[in-house]
Coordinates of C-alpha atoms in Angstrom, one line a residue:
X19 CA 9.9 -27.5 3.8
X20 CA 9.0 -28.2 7.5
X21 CA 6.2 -28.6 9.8
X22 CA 6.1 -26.7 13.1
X23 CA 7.4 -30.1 14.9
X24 CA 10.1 -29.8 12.4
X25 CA 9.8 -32.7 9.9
X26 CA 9.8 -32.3 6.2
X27 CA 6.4 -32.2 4.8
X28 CA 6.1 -34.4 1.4
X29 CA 4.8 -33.0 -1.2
X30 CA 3.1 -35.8 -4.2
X31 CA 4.6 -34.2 -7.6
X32 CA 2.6 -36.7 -8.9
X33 CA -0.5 -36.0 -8.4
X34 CA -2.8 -35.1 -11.2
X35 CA -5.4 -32.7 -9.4
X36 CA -3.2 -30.1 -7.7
X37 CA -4.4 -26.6 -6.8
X38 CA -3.5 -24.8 -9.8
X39 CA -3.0 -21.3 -9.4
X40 CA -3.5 -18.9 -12.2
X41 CA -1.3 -16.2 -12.0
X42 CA 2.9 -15.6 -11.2
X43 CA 2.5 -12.6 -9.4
X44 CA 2.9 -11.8 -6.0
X45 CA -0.6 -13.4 -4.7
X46 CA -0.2 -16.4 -7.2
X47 CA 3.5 -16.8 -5.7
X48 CA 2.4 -16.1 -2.0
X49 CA -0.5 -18.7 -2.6
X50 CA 1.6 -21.3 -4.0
X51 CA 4.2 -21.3 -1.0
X52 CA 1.7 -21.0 1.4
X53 CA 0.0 -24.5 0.2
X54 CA 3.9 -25.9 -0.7
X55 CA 4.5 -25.0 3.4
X56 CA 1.6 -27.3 4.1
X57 CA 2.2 -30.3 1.9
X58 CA -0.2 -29.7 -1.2
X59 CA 1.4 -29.8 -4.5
X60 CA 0.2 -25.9 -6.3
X61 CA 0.9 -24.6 -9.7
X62 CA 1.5 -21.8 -11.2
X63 CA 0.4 -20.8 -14.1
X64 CA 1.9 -17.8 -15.7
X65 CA 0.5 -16.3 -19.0
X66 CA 4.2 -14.9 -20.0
X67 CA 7.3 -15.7 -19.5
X68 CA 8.4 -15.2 -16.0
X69 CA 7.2 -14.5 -12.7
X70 CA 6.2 -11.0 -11.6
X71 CA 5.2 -10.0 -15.2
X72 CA 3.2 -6.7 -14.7
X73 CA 5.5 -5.2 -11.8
X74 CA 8.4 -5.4 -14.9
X75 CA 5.9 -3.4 -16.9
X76 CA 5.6 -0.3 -14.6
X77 CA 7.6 2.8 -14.8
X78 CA 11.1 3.1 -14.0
X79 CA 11.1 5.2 -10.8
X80 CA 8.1 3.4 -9.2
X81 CA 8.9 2.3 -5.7
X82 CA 6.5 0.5 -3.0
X83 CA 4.6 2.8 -1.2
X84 CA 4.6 0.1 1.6
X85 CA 7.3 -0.5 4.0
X86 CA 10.0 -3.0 3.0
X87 CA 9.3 -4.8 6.7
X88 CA 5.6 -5.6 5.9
X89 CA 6.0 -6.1 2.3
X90 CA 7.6 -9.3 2.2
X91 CA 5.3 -12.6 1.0
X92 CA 5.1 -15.5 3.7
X93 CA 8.1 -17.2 4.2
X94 CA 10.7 -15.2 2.8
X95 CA 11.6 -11.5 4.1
X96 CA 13.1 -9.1 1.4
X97 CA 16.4 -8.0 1.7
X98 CA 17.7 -5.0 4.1
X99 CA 19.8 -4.0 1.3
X100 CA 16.9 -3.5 -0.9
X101 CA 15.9 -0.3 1.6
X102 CA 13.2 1.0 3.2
X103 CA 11.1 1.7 0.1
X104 CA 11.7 -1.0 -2.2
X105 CA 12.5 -0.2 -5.9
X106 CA 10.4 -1.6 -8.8
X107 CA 13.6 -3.7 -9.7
X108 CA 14.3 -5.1 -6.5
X109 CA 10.8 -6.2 -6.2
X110 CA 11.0 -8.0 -9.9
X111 CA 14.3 -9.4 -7.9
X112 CA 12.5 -10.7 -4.7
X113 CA 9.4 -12.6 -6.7
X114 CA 12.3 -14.3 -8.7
X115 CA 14.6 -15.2 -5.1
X116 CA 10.9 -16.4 -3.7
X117 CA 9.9 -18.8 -6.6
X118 CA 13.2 -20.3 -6.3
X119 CA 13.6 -20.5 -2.6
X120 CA 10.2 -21.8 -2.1
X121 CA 11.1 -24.1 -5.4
X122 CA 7.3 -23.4 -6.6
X123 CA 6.0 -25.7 -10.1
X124 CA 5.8 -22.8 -12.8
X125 CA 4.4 -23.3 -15.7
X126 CA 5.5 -20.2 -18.3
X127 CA 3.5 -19.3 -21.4
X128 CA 0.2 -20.7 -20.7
X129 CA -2.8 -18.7 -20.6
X130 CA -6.0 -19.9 -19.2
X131 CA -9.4 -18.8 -21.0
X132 CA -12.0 -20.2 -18.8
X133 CA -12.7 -22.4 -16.3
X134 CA -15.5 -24.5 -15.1
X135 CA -16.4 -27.1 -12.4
X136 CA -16.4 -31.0 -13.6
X137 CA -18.1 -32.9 -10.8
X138 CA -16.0 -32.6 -7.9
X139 CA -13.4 -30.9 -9.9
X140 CA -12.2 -28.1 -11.9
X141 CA -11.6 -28.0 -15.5
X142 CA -9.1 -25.7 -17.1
X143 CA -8.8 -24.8 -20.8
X144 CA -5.4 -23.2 -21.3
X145 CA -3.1 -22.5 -24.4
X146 CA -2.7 -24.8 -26.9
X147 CA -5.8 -26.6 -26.3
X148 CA -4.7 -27.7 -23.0
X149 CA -7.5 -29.4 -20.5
X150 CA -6.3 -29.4 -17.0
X151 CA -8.0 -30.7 -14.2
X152 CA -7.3 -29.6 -10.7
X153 CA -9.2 -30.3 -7.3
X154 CA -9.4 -26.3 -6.9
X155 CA -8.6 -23.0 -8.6
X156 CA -6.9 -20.0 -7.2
X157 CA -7.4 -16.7 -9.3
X158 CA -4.4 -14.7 -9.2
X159 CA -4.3 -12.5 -12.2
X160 CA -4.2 -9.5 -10.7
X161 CA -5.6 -6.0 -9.8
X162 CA -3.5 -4.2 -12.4
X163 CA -4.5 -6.8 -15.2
X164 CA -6.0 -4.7 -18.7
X165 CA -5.3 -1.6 -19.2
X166 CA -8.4 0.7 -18.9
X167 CA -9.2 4.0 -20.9
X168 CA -12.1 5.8 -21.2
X169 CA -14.4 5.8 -24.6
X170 CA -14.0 9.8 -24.3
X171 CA -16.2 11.5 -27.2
X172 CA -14.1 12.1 -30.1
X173 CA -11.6 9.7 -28.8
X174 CA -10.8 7.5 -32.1
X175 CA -10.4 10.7 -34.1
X176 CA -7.9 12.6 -31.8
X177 CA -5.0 13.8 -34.0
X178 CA -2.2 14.0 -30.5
X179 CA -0.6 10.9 -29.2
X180 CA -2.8 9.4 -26.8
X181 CA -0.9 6.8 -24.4
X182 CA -1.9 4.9 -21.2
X183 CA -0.2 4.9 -18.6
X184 CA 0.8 1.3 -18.5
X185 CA 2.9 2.7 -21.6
X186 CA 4.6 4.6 -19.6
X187 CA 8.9 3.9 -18.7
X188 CA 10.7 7.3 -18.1
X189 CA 10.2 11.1 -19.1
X190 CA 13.3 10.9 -21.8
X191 CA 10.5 10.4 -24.8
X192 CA 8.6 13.5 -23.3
X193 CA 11.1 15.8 -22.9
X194 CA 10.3 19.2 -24.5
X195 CA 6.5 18.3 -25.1
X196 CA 3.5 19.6 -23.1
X197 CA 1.9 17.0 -21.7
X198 CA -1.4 16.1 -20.0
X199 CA -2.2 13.5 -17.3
X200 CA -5.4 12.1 -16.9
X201 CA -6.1 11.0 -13.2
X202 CA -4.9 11.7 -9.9
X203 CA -4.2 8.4 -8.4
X204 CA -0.5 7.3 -7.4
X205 CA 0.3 6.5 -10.7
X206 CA -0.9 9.5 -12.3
X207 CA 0.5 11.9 -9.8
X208 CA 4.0 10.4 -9.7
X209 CA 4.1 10.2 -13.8
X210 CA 3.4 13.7 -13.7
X211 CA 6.1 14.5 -10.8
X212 CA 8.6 12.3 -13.0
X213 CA 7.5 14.3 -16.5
X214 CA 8.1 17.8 -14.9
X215 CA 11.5 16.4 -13.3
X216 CA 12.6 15.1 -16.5
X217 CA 12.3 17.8 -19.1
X218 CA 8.5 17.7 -20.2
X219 CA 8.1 21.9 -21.0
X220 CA 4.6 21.9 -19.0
X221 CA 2.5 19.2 -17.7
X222 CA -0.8 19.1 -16.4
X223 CA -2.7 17.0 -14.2
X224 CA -6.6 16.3 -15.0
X225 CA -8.6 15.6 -12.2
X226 CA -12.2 14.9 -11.6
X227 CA -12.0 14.2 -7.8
X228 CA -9.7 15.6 -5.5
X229 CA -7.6 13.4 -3.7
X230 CA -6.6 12.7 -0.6
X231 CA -3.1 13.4 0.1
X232 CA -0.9 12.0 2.6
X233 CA 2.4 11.6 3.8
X234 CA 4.7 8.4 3.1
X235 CA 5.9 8.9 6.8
X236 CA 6.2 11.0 9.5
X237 CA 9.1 11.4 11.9
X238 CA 9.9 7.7 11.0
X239 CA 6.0 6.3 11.0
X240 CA 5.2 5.1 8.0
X241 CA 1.3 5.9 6.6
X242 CA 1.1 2.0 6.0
X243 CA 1.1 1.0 10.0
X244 CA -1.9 3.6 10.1
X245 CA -4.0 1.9 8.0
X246 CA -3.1 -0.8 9.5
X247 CA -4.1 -0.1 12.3
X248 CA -7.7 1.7 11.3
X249 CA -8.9 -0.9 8.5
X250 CA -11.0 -2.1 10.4
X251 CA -12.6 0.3 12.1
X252 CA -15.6 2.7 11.3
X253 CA -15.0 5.5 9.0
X254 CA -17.1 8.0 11.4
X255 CA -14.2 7.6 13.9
X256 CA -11.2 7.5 11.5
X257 CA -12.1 10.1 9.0
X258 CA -12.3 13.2 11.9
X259 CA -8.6 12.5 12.7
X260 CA -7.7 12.0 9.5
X261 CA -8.9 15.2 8.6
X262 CA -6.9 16.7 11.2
X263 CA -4.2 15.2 10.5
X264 CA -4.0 16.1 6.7
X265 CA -4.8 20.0 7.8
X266 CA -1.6 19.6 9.9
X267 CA 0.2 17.6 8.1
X268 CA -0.6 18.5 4.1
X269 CA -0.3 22.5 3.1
X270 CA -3.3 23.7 1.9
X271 CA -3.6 23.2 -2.8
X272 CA -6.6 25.0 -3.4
X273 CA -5.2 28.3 -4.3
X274 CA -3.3 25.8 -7.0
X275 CA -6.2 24.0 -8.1
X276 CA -6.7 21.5 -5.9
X277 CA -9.0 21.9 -3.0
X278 CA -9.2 19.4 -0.1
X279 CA -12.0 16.2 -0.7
X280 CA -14.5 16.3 0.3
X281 CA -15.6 13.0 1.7
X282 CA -13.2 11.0 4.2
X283 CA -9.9 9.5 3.7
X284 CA -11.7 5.9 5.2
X285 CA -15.0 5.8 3.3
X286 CA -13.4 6.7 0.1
X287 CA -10.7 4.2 0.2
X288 CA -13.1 1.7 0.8
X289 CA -14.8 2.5 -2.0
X290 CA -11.4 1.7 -3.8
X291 CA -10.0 5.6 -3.8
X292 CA -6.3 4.8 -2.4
X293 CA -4.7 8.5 -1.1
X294 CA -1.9 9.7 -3.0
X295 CA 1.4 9.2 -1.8
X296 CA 3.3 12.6 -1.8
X297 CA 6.5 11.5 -3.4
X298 CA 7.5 14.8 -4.6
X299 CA 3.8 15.7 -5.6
X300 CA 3.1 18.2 -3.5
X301 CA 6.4 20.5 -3.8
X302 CA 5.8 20.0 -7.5
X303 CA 2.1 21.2 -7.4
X304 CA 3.2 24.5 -4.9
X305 CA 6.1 25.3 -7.4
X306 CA 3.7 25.5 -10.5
X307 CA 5.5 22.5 -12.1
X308 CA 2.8 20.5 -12.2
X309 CA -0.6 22.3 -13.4
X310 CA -3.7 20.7 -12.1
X311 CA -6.4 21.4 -14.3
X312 CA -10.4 20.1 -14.9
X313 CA -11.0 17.0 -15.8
X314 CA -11.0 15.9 -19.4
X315 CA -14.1 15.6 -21.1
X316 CA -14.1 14.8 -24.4
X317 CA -11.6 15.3 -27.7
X318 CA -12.3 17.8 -30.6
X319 CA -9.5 17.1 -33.5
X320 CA -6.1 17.8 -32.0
X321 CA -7.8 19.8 -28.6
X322 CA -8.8 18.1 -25.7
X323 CA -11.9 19.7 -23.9
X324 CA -12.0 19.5 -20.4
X325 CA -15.2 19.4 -17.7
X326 CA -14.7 23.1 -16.8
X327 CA -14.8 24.1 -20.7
X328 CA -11.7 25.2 -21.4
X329 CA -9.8 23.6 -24.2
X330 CA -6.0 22.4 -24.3
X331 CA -3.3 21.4 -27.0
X332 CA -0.9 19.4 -25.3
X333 CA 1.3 17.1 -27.5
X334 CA 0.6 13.8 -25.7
X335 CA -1.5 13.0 -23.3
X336 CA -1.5 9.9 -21.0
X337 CA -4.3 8.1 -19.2
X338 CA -3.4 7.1 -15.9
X339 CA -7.3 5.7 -15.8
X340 CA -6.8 2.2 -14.1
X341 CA -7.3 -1.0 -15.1
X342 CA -9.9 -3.7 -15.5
X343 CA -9.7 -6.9 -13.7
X344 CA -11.1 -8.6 -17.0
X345 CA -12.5 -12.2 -15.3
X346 CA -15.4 -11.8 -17.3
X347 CA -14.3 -14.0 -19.9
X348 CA -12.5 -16.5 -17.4
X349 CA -15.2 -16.9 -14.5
X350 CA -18.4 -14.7 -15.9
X351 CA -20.6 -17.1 -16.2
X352 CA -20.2 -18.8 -12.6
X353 CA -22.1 -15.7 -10.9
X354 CA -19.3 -14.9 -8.7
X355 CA -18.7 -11.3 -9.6
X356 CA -20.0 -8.4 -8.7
X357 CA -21.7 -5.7 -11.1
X358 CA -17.6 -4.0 -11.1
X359 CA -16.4 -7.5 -12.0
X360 CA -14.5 -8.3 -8.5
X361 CA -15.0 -11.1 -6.8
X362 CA -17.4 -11.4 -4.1
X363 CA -15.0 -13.3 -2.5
X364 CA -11.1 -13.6 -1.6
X365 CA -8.7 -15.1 0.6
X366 CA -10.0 -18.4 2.3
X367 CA -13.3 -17.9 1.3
X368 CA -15.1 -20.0 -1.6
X369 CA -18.5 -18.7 -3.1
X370 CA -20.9 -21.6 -2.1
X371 CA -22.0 -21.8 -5.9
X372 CA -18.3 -22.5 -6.6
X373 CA -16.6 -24.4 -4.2
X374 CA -12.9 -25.0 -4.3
X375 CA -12.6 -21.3 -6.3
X376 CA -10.4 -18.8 -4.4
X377 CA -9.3 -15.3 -5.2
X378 CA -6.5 -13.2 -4.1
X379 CA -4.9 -9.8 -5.4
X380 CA -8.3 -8.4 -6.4
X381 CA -8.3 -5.6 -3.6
X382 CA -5.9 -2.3 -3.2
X383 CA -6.5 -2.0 0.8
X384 CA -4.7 0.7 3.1
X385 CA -3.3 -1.7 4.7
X386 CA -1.1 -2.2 2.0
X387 CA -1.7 -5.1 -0.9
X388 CA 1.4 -6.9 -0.8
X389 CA 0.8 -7.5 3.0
X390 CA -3.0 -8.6 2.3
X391 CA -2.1 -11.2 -0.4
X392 CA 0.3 -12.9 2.5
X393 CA -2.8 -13.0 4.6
X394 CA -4.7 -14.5 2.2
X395 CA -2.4 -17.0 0.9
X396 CA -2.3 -18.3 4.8
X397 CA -6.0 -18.2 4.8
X398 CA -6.5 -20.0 1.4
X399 CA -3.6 -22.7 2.3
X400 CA -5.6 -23.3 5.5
X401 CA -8.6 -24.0 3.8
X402 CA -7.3 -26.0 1.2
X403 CA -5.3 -28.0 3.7

C-alpha cells in the first residue's frame, strides 16, 4: 500500500489498540481500506461468516440501482464485465476481490454486544466473552440490519403464511398462490414485479403512501448522477422540476390505483422515502399484473383487512416493511442516537460525548449508498489518521 510520494506505508500488526471496525459489509470494508491506505492497522469484525453477509441474503434478481461506475468502494473499481447494473452476485464477488486485494484483518464469527469507552479507549465485549480494546470504534452493521414487521392487530393469530421480505429468494415457492405485498419501496415493488413474472396467480401491492416513481435512466443518464447532483440543494428548487420531469417522464397510475405523491421527490427522500426504481414496475402495474391495493390494516383469522375496509384472502403475504438498525443494545446507552435510533452522526464526525465513535452505512441517500460509504470511509480515515 503506498503513499502519494509512492513509498509503502507500514502498517504495526502488532498493535493492540487498532480501530476495530464492526461490520464486513461494504462501509466496514470501505472503512478498513481507507485507514489500511493511510498506515493504521483496522479490523473487521464480522458477526457471520464472510464478508458481505446481508447482500447474500437478498433476492435473486436484485441488481444495484446505482451505476457500476460510481458504485465501486475506494481503491478498487468493479469490474466492466460485471455491467452497467451490477447483479446481487457480482456484488457478493466484488466485497470478496476487495477484502483480499486490500488484504484487510477479518475476524469471522464474532459478534459484538456492546461497547463502552475505558479512559482514553474503547472496550469491546464480543462472542465468547471476548474483551477487546481499541483506540476507536467504527459502527458498520448496516442499514438493512433486523428485519422489521409491523405488530399489525390480529397479527400472532393469522391463519396464512406471513413472510418478510428478507425471506424472500425467487417466485418458484409462490407460483400458483395469490399473494400480497406489503409496501411500496424498491424491494417491495420489484418482489411484486418478480412474483407476477414468475407464476404467482395474482399479486397485490399494499400501499399506504404513494411513491415516487422514476426512471433508472434516460437516453443513457442514469437517475443516480441526478441526485448527485441535487443532494445538496433545497428541495423548493428541486422538487418543481422533479415534478415535471416525472409528468413527462412517468405515465400517469391513478386510474390503476396509484395516484402521483403528493409531497416532493427531495423532501421526502430526505425524510428517508427513496423513489422507486421502475424495473419493470410500471408495465406490470399498466398491464393489471400487479394490483395495487390499500394499505393493510390489521388481520381477522385467515383475512387481511386493509385501510380502505375491504378485506382479502391471499395465500401468503410478505412484508416488504424495512428494517431496524437495532444499535440500541450496542451503543443505547451513550446518547448518540436519535429518537429513530440512527446516529446523529456518520462519516468523519465523532459525537463529542463519544469521541473516537464513528458511523457509516446508516443512511440510504439519492446519491446512491454505496458511493456515500466511500466518502465516508475517506472522511473517517482522515480523521483517524
Amino acid at each position: 500500500m503506498a503513499d502519494e510520494k509512492g513509498k509503502r506505508k507500514v502498517i504495526d500488526l502488532t498493535d493492540e489498540r487498532p480501530v476495530y471496525i464492526i461490520g464486513g459489509g461494504p462501509g466496514g470494508l470501505a472503512a478498513a481500506a481507507a485507514l489500511r491506505e493511510r498506515g493504521v492497522r483496522a479490523v473487521v469484525l464480522e458477526r457471520s461468516d464472510a464478508v458481505g453477509a446481508s447482500w447474500r441474503g437478498h433476492y435473486d434478481r436484485l441488481h444495484l440501482h446505482t451505476t457500476r461506475k460510481l458504485s465501486g468502494l475506494p481503491g478498487l473499481a468493479m469490474p466492466r464485465s460485471f455491467g452497467r447494473w451490477v447483479s446481487r452476485d457480482d456484488v457478493v464477488r466484488y466485497l470478496e476481490k476487495y477484502a483480499e486485494f486490500h488484504e484487510l484483518e477479518i475476524v469471522t464469527g464474532v459478534e459484538v454486544s456492546r461497547i463502552e469507552p475505558a479512559g482514553d479507549d474503547w472496550l469491546l465485549h464480543a462472542t465468547g466473552g471476548r474483551r477487546l480494546t481499541g483506540r476507536a470504534v467504527v459502527i458498520a452493521t448496516g442499514y438493512n440490519h433486523t428485519p422489521a414487521l409491523p405488530d399489525w392487530e390480529g397479527r400472532d393469530s393469522y391463519t396464512g403464511e406471513l413472510l418478510h421480505a428478507s425471506d424472500y429468494r425467487a417466485p418458484g415457492p409462490f407460483a400458483g398462490k395469490d399473494v400480497l405485498v406489503v409496501g411500496v419501496g424498491n424491494t417491495g415493488a420489484e418482489i411484486a414485479v418478480d412474483l407476477a413474472a414468475g407464476g404467482a396467480s395474482r399479486v397485490r401491492l399494499a400501499i399506504r403512501t404513494p411513491p415516487h416513481i422514476v426512471r433508472r435512466s434516460t437516453l443513457g443518464w442514469p437517475t443516480q448522477r441526478t441526485g448527485v447532483l441535487v443532494r445538496r440543494l433545497p428541495a423548493l428548487l428541486v422538487d418543481p422540476a422533479a415534478r415535471v420531469l416525472s409528468r413527462i417522464s412517468v405515465p400517469d397510475l391513478a386510474p390503476y390505483g396509484l395516484p402521483r405523491p403528493d409531497k416532493g421527490l427531495l423532501k421526502r427522500a430526505r425524510e428517508g422515502a427513496i423513489p422507486v426504481q421502475d424495473m419493470g414496475f410500471i408495465q406490470a402495474v399498466r398491464k393489471g399484473s400487479v394490483e395495487p391495493v390499500a394499505a393493510l390494516a390489521s388481520f381477522e383469522g385467515d383475512k387481511v383487512v386493509l385501510a380502505d375496509g375491504s378485506s382479502i384472502t391471499p395465500d401468503t403475504v410478505i412484508a416488504a416493511t424495512g428494517y431496524r438498525r437495532s444499535l440500541e443494545g450496542l451503543i443505547g446507552h451513550l446518547d448518540v442516537l436519535d429518537a429513530g435510533g440512527k446516529p446523529r452522526t456518520r462519516g468523519g464526525r465523532t459525537p463529542k460525548q463519544a469521541p473516537g465513535l464513528y458511523f457509516t452505512g446508516f443512511t440510504n441517500p439519492i446519491s446512491g449508498m454505496l458511493r456515500e460509504m466511500g466518502i465516508d470511509a475517506r472522511k473517517i480515515a482522515k480523521s483517524l489518521s
